[in-house]
């Protein structure tokens, strides 16, 4: 089973049938799976903060939802995340980890050390600043982390993130 379908299956096992989504490039592998699954209700938004707010509303209405956005957009949702945390609103954040594979590349000769390695990306420091737990889903074997992340979100009553890397060797900008 491909990673997108496997993630959708794990979401459904965890009681999540709503995905609030802003289209992005890194997680396009999951788009066909979620849109083609009749048990999944997909809510497309125009802004990442809207996704967090709608997912919070789903929780208040007795439903479980997940937010699906790219890491660059996650930064834009900080205010809404702050309120979700303060109000004890659990939710699963599915975050496309744009550029993760590039961050793992060996340093290039002559390149400034400022732009090499994990220091150039703010995804993990951003999540740590908000005290949001996160898990890396970098392979099909990591899909089992969906269950752990969902359990943690609903036990701690706060957002938990799954950082999703491309499932098809997508290179940003291509």
mmCIF file of the C-alpha atoms, coordinates in Angstrom:
data_MODEL
# 
_entry.id   MODEL 
# 
loop_
_atom_site.group_PDB 
_atom_site.id 
_atom_site.type_symbol 
_atom_site.label_atom_id 
_atom_site.label_alt_id 
_atom_site.label_comp_id 
_atom_site.label_asym_id 
_atom_site.label_entity_id 
_atom_site.label_seq_id 
_atom_site.pdbx_PDB_ins_code 
_atom_site.Cartn_x 
_atom_site.Cartn_y 
_atom_site.Cartn_z 
_atom_site.occupancy 
_atom_site.B_iso_or_equiv 
_atom_site.pdbx_formal_charge 
_atom_site.auth_seq_id 
_atom_site.auth_comp_id 
_atom_site.auth_asym_id 
_atom_site.auth_atom_id 
_atom_site.pdbx_PDB_model_num 
ATOM 1   C CA . UNK A 1 1   ? 0.000   0.000  0.000  1.00 0.00 ? 1   UNK A CA 1 
ATOM 2   C CA . UNK A 1 2   ? 1.334   3.452  -0.816 1.00 0.00 ? 2   UNK A CA 1 
ATOM 3   C CA . UNK A 1 3   ? 2.105   5.858  2.023  1.00 0.00 ? 3   UNK A CA 1 
ATOM 4   C CA . UNK A 1 4   ? -0.822  8.192  1.314  1.00 0.00 ? 4   UNK A CA 1 
ATOM 5   C CA . UNK A 1 5   ? -3.390  5.394  1.524  1.00 0.00 ? 5   UNK A CA 1 
ATOM 6   C CA . UNK A 1 6   ? -1.677  3.925  4.578  1.00 0.00 ? 6   UNK A CA 1 
ATOM 7   C CA . UNK A 1 7   ? -1.834  7.284  6.384  1.00 0.00 ? 7   UNK A CA 1 
ATOM 8   C CA . UNK A 1 8   ? -5.544  7.622  5.539  1.00 0.00 ? 8   UNK A CA 1 
ATOM 9   C CA . UNK A 1 9   ? -6.172  4.112  6.902  1.00 0.00 ? 9   UNK A CA 1 
ATOM 10  C CA . UNK A 1 10  ? -4.371  4.958  10.157 1.00 0.00 ? 10  UNK A CA 1 
ATOM 11  C CA . UNK A 1 11  ? -6.303  8.221  10.486 1.00 0.00 ? 11  UNK A CA 1 
ATOM 12  C CA . UNK A 1 12  ? -9.597  6.380  10.149 1.00 0.00 ? 12  UNK A CA 1 
ATOM 13  C CA . UNK A 1 13  ? -8.522  3.782  12.736 1.00 0.00 ? 13  UNK A CA 1 
ATOM 14  C CA . UNK A 1 14  ? -7.880  6.697  15.101 1.00 0.00 ? 14  UNK A CA 1 
ATOM 15  C CA . UNK A 1 15  ? -11.371 8.078  14.479 1.00 0.00 ? 15  UNK A CA 1 
ATOM 16  C CA . UNK A 1 16  ? -10.271 10.920 12.200 1.00 0.00 ? 16  UNK A CA 1 
ATOM 17  C CA . UNK A 1 17  ? -12.550 11.310 9.195  1.00 0.00 ? 17  UNK A CA 1 
ATOM 18  C CA . UNK A 1 18  ? -12.022 15.035 8.513  1.00 0.00 ? 18  UNK A CA 1 
ATOM 19  C CA . UNK A 1 19  ? -8.879  16.485 6.944  1.00 0.00 ? 19  UNK A CA 1 
ATOM 20  C CA . UNK A 1 20  ? -8.651  20.273 6.827  1.00 0.00 ? 20  UNK A CA 1 
ATOM 21  C CA . UNK A 1 21  ? -6.222  20.963 4.054  1.00 0.00 ? 21  UNK A CA 1 
ATOM 22  C CA . UNK A 1 22  ? -4.340  23.630 2.181  1.00 0.00 ? 22  UNK A CA 1 
ATOM 23  C CA . UNK A 1 23  ? -2.839  22.118 -0.986 1.00 0.00 ? 23  UNK A CA 1 
ATOM 24  C CA . UNK A 1 24  ? 0.949   21.923 -1.025 1.00 0.00 ? 24  UNK A CA 1 
ATOM 25  C CA . UNK A 1 25  ? 3.730   20.307 -2.984 1.00 0.00 ? 25  UNK A CA 1 
ATOM 26  C CA . UNK A 1 26  ? 5.474   18.139 -0.379 1.00 0.00 ? 26  UNK A CA 1 
ATOM 27  C CA . UNK A 1 27  ? 2.434   16.045 0.538  1.00 0.00 ? 27  UNK A CA 1 
ATOM 28  C CA . UNK A 1 28  ? 0.852   15.689 -2.881 1.00 0.00 ? 28  UNK A CA 1 
ATOM 29  C CA . UNK A 1 29  ? 1.290   11.918 -2.430 1.00 0.00 ? 29  UNK A CA 1 
ATOM 30  C CA . UNK A 1 30  ? -1.555  11.919 0.086  1.00 0.00 ? 30  UNK A CA 1 
ATOM 31  C CA . UNK A 1 31  ? -3.937  14.116 -1.944 1.00 0.00 ? 31  UNK A CA 1 
ATOM 32  C CA . UNK A 1 32  ? -5.259  11.391 -4.238 1.00 0.00 ? 32  UNK A CA 1 
ATOM 33  C CA . UNK A 1 33  ? -5.658  8.998  -1.299 1.00 0.00 ? 33  UNK A CA 1 
ATOM 34  C CA . UNK A 1 34  ? -7.698  11.377 0.834  1.00 0.00 ? 34  UNK A CA 1 
ATOM 35  C CA . UNK A 1 35  ? -9.763  12.773 -2.022 1.00 0.00 ? 35  UNK A CA 1 
ATOM 36  C CA . UNK A 1 36  ? -10.498 9.268  -3.328 1.00 0.00 ? 36  UNK A CA 1 
ATOM 37  C CA . UNK A 1 37  ? -11.560 7.854  0.034  1.00 0.00 ? 37  UNK A CA 1 
ATOM 38  C CA . UNK A 1 38  ? -15.343 8.146  0.478  1.00 0.00 ? 38  UNK A CA 1 
ATOM 39  C CA . UNK A 1 39  ? -14.977 7.894  4.275  1.00 0.00 ? 39  UNK A CA 1 
ATOM 40  C CA . UNK A 1 40  ? -12.774 10.995 4.422  1.00 0.00 ? 40  UNK A CA 1 
ATOM 41  C CA . UNK A 1 41  ? -14.290 14.444 4.440  1.00 0.00 ? 41  UNK A CA 1 
ATOM 42  C CA . UNK A 1 42  ? -11.838 16.961 3.020  1.00 0.00 ? 42  UNK A CA 1 
ATOM 43  C CA . UNK A 1 43  ? -12.214 20.649 3.820  1.00 0.00 ? 43  UNK A CA 1 
ATOM 44  C CA . UNK A 1 44  ? -10.018 22.831 1.607  1.00 0.00 ? 44  UNK A CA 1 
ATOM 45  C CA . UNK A 1 45  ? -9.011  26.211 3.037  1.00 0.00 ? 45  UNK A CA 1 
ATOM 46  C CA . UNK A 1 46  ? -7.247  29.322 1.770  1.00 0.00 ? 46  UNK A CA 1 
ATOM 47  C CA . UNK A 1 47  ? -4.983  29.920 4.782  1.00 0.00 ? 47  UNK A CA 1 
ATOM 48  C CA . UNK A 1 48  ? -3.228  27.627 7.242  1.00 0.00 ? 48  UNK A CA 1 
ATOM 49  C CA . UNK A 1 49  ? -4.616  29.457 10.284 1.00 0.00 ? 49  UNK A CA 1 
ATOM 50  C CA . UNK A 1 50  ? -8.117  28.724 8.983  1.00 0.00 ? 50  UNK A CA 1 
ATOM 51  C CA . UNK A 1 51  ? -7.231  25.034 8.938  1.00 0.00 ? 51  UNK A CA 1 
ATOM 52  C CA . UNK A 1 52  ? -6.280  25.090 12.626 1.00 0.00 ? 52  UNK A CA 1 
ATOM 53  C CA . UNK A 1 53  ? -9.441  27.037 13.546 1.00 0.00 ? 53  UNK A CA 1 
ATOM 54  C CA . UNK A 1 54  ? -11.725 24.690 11.588 1.00 0.00 ? 54  UNK A CA 1 
ATOM 55  C CA . UNK A 1 55  ? -10.054 21.646 13.128 1.00 0.00 ? 55  UNK A CA 1 
ATOM 56  C CA . UNK A 1 56  ? -10.603 23.191 16.572 1.00 0.00 ? 56  UNK A CA 1 
ATOM 57  C CA . UNK A 1 57  ? -14.268 23.687 15.684 1.00 0.00 ? 57  UNK A CA 1 
ATOM 58  C CA . UNK A 1 58  ? -14.544 20.052 14.652 1.00 0.00 ? 58  UNK A CA 1 
ATOM 59  C CA . UNK A 1 59  ? -13.270 19.032 18.091 1.00 0.00 ? 59  UNK A CA 1 
ATOM 60  C CA . UNK A 1 60  ? -15.752 21.330 19.823 1.00 0.00 ? 60  UNK A CA 1 
ATOM 61  C CA . UNK A 1 61  ? -18.490 19.738 17.693 1.00 0.00 ? 61  UNK A CA 1 
ATOM 62  C CA . UNK A 1 62  ? -17.500 16.227 18.795 1.00 0.00 ? 62  UNK A CA 1 
ATOM 63  C CA . UNK A 1 63  ? -15.488 15.215 15.704 1.00 0.00 ? 63  UNK A CA 1 
ATOM 64  C CA . UNK A 1 64  ? -11.841 14.393 15.278 1.00 0.00 ? 64  UNK A CA 1 
ATOM 65  C CA . UNK A 1 65  ? -9.968  16.197 12.574 1.00 0.00 ? 65  UNK A CA 1 
ATOM 66  C CA . UNK A 1 66  ? -6.469  16.583 11.204 1.00 0.00 ? 66  UNK A CA 1 
ATOM 67  C CA . UNK A 1 67  ? -4.791  19.610 9.670  1.00 0.00 ? 67  UNK A CA 1 
ATOM 68  C CA . UNK A 1 68  ? -2.712  19.000 6.519  1.00 0.00 ? 68  UNK A CA 1 
ATOM 69  C CA . UNK A 1 69  ? -0.361  21.875 5.614  1.00 0.00 ? 69  UNK A CA 1 
ATOM 70  C CA . UNK A 1 70  ? 3.202   22.485 4.472  1.00 0.00 ? 70  UNK A CA 1 
ATOM 71  C CA . UNK A 1 71  ? 5.805   23.479 7.070  1.00 0.00 ? 71  UNK A CA 1 
ATOM 72  C CA . UNK A 1 72  ? 6.201   26.949 5.568  1.00 0.00 ? 72  UNK A CA 1 
ATOM 73  C CA . UNK A 1 73  ? 2.478   27.532 6.083  1.00 0.00 ? 73  UNK A CA 1 
ATOM 74  C CA . UNK A 1 74  ? 2.569   26.127 9.601  1.00 0.00 ? 74  UNK A CA 1 
ATOM 75  C CA . UNK A 1 75  ? 4.615   29.180 10.592 1.00 0.00 ? 75  UNK A CA 1 
ATOM 76  C CA . UNK A 1 76  ? 1.695   31.361 9.473  1.00 0.00 ? 76  UNK A CA 1 
ATOM 77  C CA . UNK A 1 77  ? -0.686  29.599 11.860 1.00 0.00 ? 77  UNK A CA 1 
ATOM 78  C CA . UNK A 1 78  ? 1.159   30.449 15.077 1.00 0.00 ? 78  UNK A CA 1 
ATOM 79  C CA . UNK A 1 79  ? -1.592  32.619 16.540 1.00 0.00 ? 79  UNK A CA 1 
ATOM 80  C CA . UNK A 1 80  ? -4.249  29.953 15.986 1.00 0.00 ? 80  UNK A CA 1 
ATOM 81  C CA . UNK A 1 81  ? -1.941  27.256 17.384 1.00 0.00 ? 81  UNK A CA 1 
ATOM 82  C CA . UNK A 1 82  ? -1.365  29.390 20.476 1.00 0.00 ? 82  UNK A CA 1 
ATOM 83  C CA . UNK A 1 83  ? -5.121  29.480 21.104 1.00 0.00 ? 83  UNK A CA 1 
ATOM 84  C CA . UNK A 1 84  ? -5.557  25.757 20.418 1.00 0.00 ? 84  UNK A CA 1 
ATOM 85  C CA . UNK A 1 85  ? -2.893  25.021 23.018 1.00 0.00 ? 85  UNK A CA 1 
ATOM 86  C CA . UNK A 1 86  ? -4.304  27.478 25.590 1.00 0.00 ? 86  UNK A CA 1 
ATOM 87  C CA . UNK A 1 87  ? -7.815  26.081 25.144 1.00 0.00 ? 87  UNK A CA 1 
ATOM 88  C CA . UNK A 1 88  ? -6.680  22.428 25.403 1.00 0.00 ? 88  UNK A CA 1 
ATOM 89  C CA . UNK A 1 89  ? -7.846  21.520 21.903 1.00 0.00 ? 89  UNK A CA 1 
ATOM 90  C CA . UNK A 1 90  ? -6.292  18.287 20.661 1.00 0.00 ? 90  UNK A CA 1 
ATOM 91  C CA . UNK A 1 91  ? -5.574  17.941 16.975 1.00 0.00 ? 91  UNK A CA 1 
ATOM 92  C CA . UNK A 1 92  ? -3.265  16.126 14.649 1.00 0.00 ? 92  UNK A CA 1 
ATOM 93  C CA . UNK A 1 93  ? -1.053  18.327 12.496 1.00 0.00 ? 93  UNK A CA 1 
ATOM 94  C CA . UNK A 1 94  ? 0.083   16.604 9.306  1.00 0.00 ? 94  UNK A CA 1 
ATOM 95  C CA . UNK A 1 95  ? 2.946   18.819 8.175  1.00 0.00 ? 95  UNK A CA 1 
ATOM 96  C CA . UNK A 1 96  ? 4.661   18.485 4.823  1.00 0.00 ? 96  UNK A CA 1 
ATOM 97  C CA . UNK A 1 97  ? 8.353   18.766 5.696  1.00 0.00 ? 97  UNK A CA 1 
ATOM 98  C CA . UNK A 1 98  ? 9.341   20.754 2.616  1.00 0.00 ? 98  UNK A CA 1 
ATOM 99  C CA . UNK A 1 99  ? 13.084  20.583 2.077  1.00 0.00 ? 99  UNK A CA 1 
ATOM 100 C CA . UNK A 1 100 ? 13.786  17.862 4.663  1.00 0.00 ? 100 UNK A CA 1 
ATOM 101 C CA . UNK A 1 101 ? 15.724  15.663 2.242  1.00 0.00 ? 101 UNK A CA 1 
ATOM 102 C CA . UNK A 1 102 ? 17.803  18.666 1.178  1.00 0.00 ? 102 UNK A CA 1 
ATOM 103 C CA . UNK A 1 103 ? 18.631  19.291 4.841  1.00 0.00 ? 103 UNK A CA 1 
ATOM 104 C CA . UNK A 1 104 ? 20.052  15.788 5.059  1.00 0.00 ? 104 UNK A CA 1 
ATOM 105 C CA . UNK A 1 105 ? 22.425  16.296 2.096  1.00 0.00 ? 105 UNK A CA 1 
ATOM 106 C CA . UNK A 1 106 ? 26.166  16.405 2.762  1.00 0.00 ? 106 UNK A CA 1 
ATOM 107 C CA . UNK A 1 107 ? 27.683  19.912 2.845  1.00 0.00 ? 107 UNK A CA 1 
ATOM 108 C CA . UNK A 1 108 ? 28.744  21.389 -0.494 1.00 0.00 ? 108 UNK A CA 1 
ATOM 109 C CA . UNK A 1 109 ? 32.309  22.643 -0.881 1.00 0.00 ? 109 UNK A CA 1 
ATOM 110 C CA . UNK A 1 110 ? 32.499  26.411 -0.563 1.00 0.00 ? 110 UNK A CA 1 
ATOM 111 C CA . UNK A 1 111 ? 28.943  26.830 0.728  1.00 0.00 ? 111 UNK A CA 1 
ATOM 112 C CA . UNK A 1 112 ? 28.326  29.023 3.737  1.00 0.00 ? 112 UNK A CA 1 
ATOM 113 C CA . UNK A 1 113 ? 27.918  26.952 6.899  1.00 0.00 ? 113 UNK A CA 1 
ATOM 114 C CA . UNK A 1 114 ? 24.980  29.195 7.832  1.00 0.00 ? 114 UNK A CA 1 
ATOM 115 C CA . UNK A 1 115 ? 22.850  27.487 5.188  1.00 0.00 ? 115 UNK A CA 1 
ATOM 116 C CA . UNK A 1 116 ? 23.955  23.898 5.733  1.00 0.00 ? 116 UNK A CA 1 
ATOM 117 C CA . UNK A 1 117 ? 22.385  21.194 7.840  1.00 0.00 ? 117 UNK A CA 1 
ATOM 118 C CA . UNK A 1 118 ? 19.278  21.372 9.995  1.00 0.00 ? 118 UNK A CA 1 
ATOM 119 C CA . UNK A 1 119 ? 19.988  24.928 11.119 1.00 0.00 ? 119 UNK A CA 1 
ATOM 120 C CA . UNK A 1 120 ? 18.494  26.437 7.969  1.00 0.00 ? 120 UNK A CA 1 
ATOM 121 C CA . UNK A 1 121 ? 15.030  25.072 8.615  1.00 0.00 ? 121 UNK A CA 1 
ATOM 122 C CA . UNK A 1 122 ? 12.797  26.347 11.403 1.00 0.00 ? 122 UNK A CA 1 
ATOM 123 C CA . UNK A 1 123 ? 10.162  23.605 11.452 1.00 0.00 ? 123 UNK A CA 1 
ATOM 124 C CA . UNK A 1 124 ? 11.385  21.691 14.475 1.00 0.00 ? 124 UNK A CA 1 
ATOM 125 C CA . UNK A 1 125 ? 12.429  24.785 16.489 1.00 0.00 ? 125 UNK A CA 1 
ATOM 126 C CA . UNK A 1 126 ? 8.992   26.301 15.745 1.00 0.00 ? 126 UNK A CA 1 
ATOM 127 C CA . UNK A 1 127 ? 7.230   23.207 17.095 1.00 0.00 ? 127 UNK A CA 1 
ATOM 128 C CA . UNK A 1 128 ? 9.494   23.101 20.152 1.00 0.00 ? 128 UNK A CA 1 
ATOM 129 C CA . UNK A 1 129 ? 8.768   26.809 20.840 1.00 0.00 ? 129 UNK A CA 1 
ATOM 130 C CA . UNK A 1 130 ? 5.077   25.934 21.053 1.00 0.00 ? 130 UNK A CA 1 
ATOM 131 C CA . UNK A 1 131 ? 5.862   22.776 23.067 1.00 0.00 ? 131 UNK A CA 1 
ATOM 132 C CA . UNK A 1 132 ? 4.232   20.672 20.339 1.00 0.00 ? 132 UNK A CA 1 
ATOM 133 C CA . UNK A 1 133 ? 5.427   17.057 20.195 1.00 0.00 ? 133 UNK A CA 1 
ATOM 134 C CA . UNK A 1 134 ? 6.311   15.805 16.743 1.00 0.00 ? 134 UNK A CA 1 
ATOM 135 C CA . UNK A 1 135 ? 7.194   12.619 14.927 1.00 0.00 ? 135 UNK A CA 1 
ATOM 136 C CA . UNK A 1 136 ? 8.987   12.195 11.595 1.00 0.00 ? 136 UNK A CA 1 
ATOM 137 C CA . UNK A 1 137 ? 7.241   10.065 8.958  1.00 0.00 ? 137 UNK A CA 1 
ATOM 138 C CA . UNK A 1 138 ? 10.063  9.527  6.476  1.00 0.00 ? 138 UNK A CA 1 
ATOM 139 C CA . UNK A 1 139 ? 9.185   6.049  5.193  1.00 0.00 ? 139 UNK A CA 1 
ATOM 140 C CA . UNK A 1 140 ? 6.295   3.613  4.889  1.00 0.00 ? 140 UNK A CA 1 
ATOM 141 C CA . UNK A 1 141 ? 7.450   1.949  8.106  1.00 0.00 ? 141 UNK A CA 1 
ATOM 142 C CA . UNK A 1 142 ? 6.941   5.225  9.986  1.00 0.00 ? 142 UNK A CA 1 
ATOM 143 C CA . UNK A 1 143 ? 3.203   5.346  9.193  1.00 0.00 ? 143 UNK A CA 1 
ATOM 144 C CA . UNK A 1 144 ? 2.530   3.436  12.415 1.00 0.00 ? 144 UNK A CA 1 
ATOM 145 C CA . UNK A 1 145 ? 3.454   6.685  14.239 1.00 0.00 ? 145 UNK A CA 1 
ATOM 146 C CA . UNK A 1 146 ? 0.043   8.086  13.251 1.00 0.00 ? 146 UNK A CA 1 
ATOM 147 C CA . UNK A 1 147 ? -1.576  6.040  16.015 1.00 0.00 ? 147 UNK A CA 1 
ATOM 148 C CA . UNK A 1 148 ? 0.947   7.202  18.635 1.00 0.00 ? 148 UNK A CA 1 
ATOM 149 C CA . UNK A 1 149 ? 0.550   10.844 17.631 1.00 0.00 ? 149 UNK A CA 1 
ATOM 150 C CA . UNK A 1 150 ? -3.253  10.645 17.756 1.00 0.00 ? 150 UNK A CA 1 
ATOM 151 C CA . UNK A 1 151 ? -3.220  8.996  21.175 1.00 0.00 ? 151 UNK A CA 1 
ATOM 152 C CA . UNK A 1 152 ? -0.834  11.636 22.493 1.00 0.00 ? 152 UNK A CA 1 
ATOM 153 C CA . UNK A 1 153 ? -2.944  14.513 21.129 1.00 0.00 ? 153 UNK A CA 1 
ATOM 154 C CA . UNK A 1 154 ? -6.141  13.277 22.752 1.00 0.00 ? 154 UNK A CA 1 
ATOM 155 C CA . UNK A 1 155 ? -4.465  12.293 26.023 1.00 0.00 ? 155 UNK A CA 1 
ATOM 156 C CA . UNK A 1 156 ? -2.592  15.590 26.427 1.00 0.00 ? 156 UNK A CA 1 
ATOM 157 C CA . UNK A 1 157 ? -5.375  17.743 24.920 1.00 0.00 ? 157 UNK A CA 1 
ATOM 158 C CA . UNK A 1 158 ? -2.979  19.604 22.644 1.00 0.00 ? 158 UNK A CA 1 
ATOM 159 C CA . UNK A 1 159 ? -1.764  19.533 19.052 1.00 0.00 ? 159 UNK A CA 1 
ATOM 160 C CA . UNK A 1 160 ? 0.757   16.888 17.991 1.00 0.00 ? 160 UNK A CA 1 
ATOM 161 C CA . UNK A 1 161 ? 2.556   17.015 14.651 1.00 0.00 ? 161 UNK A CA 1 
ATOM 162 C CA . UNK A 1 162 ? 3.563   14.380 12.141 1.00 0.00 ? 162 UNK A CA 1 
ATOM 163 C CA . UNK A 1 163 ? 6.299   15.716 9.871  1.00 0.00 ? 163 UNK A CA 1 
ATOM 164 C CA . UNK A 1 164 ? 5.708   14.095 6.479  1.00 0.00 ? 164 UNK A CA 1 
ATOM 165 C CA . UNK A 1 165 ? 8.509   13.849 3.953  1.00 0.00 ? 165 UNK A CA 1 
ATOM 166 C CA . UNK A 1 166 ? 7.853   13.305 0.283  1.00 0.00 ? 166 UNK A CA 1 
ATOM 167 C CA . UNK A 1 167 ? 6.891   9.737  -0.560 1.00 0.00 ? 167 UNK A CA 1 
ATOM 168 C CA . UNK A 1 168 ? 7.990   9.990  -4.164 1.00 0.00 ? 168 UNK A CA 1 
ATOM 169 C CA . UNK A 1 169 ? 11.365  11.798 -4.061 1.00 0.00 ? 169 UNK A CA 1 
ATOM 170 C CA . UNK A 1 170 ? 9.734   15.084 -5.003 1.00 0.00 ? 170 UNK A CA 1 
ATOM 171 C CA . UNK A 1 171 ? 12.288  17.895 -5.156 1.00 0.00 ? 171 UNK A CA 1 
ATOM 172 C CA . UNK A 1 172 ? 10.930  21.354 -4.218 1.00 0.00 ? 172 UNK A CA 1 
ATOM 173 C CA . UNK A 1 173 ? 10.888  23.768 -7.122 1.00 0.00 ? 173 UNK A CA 1 
ATOM 174 C CA . UNK A 1 174 ? 10.574  21.120 -9.836 1.00 0.00 ? 174 UNK A CA 1 
# 
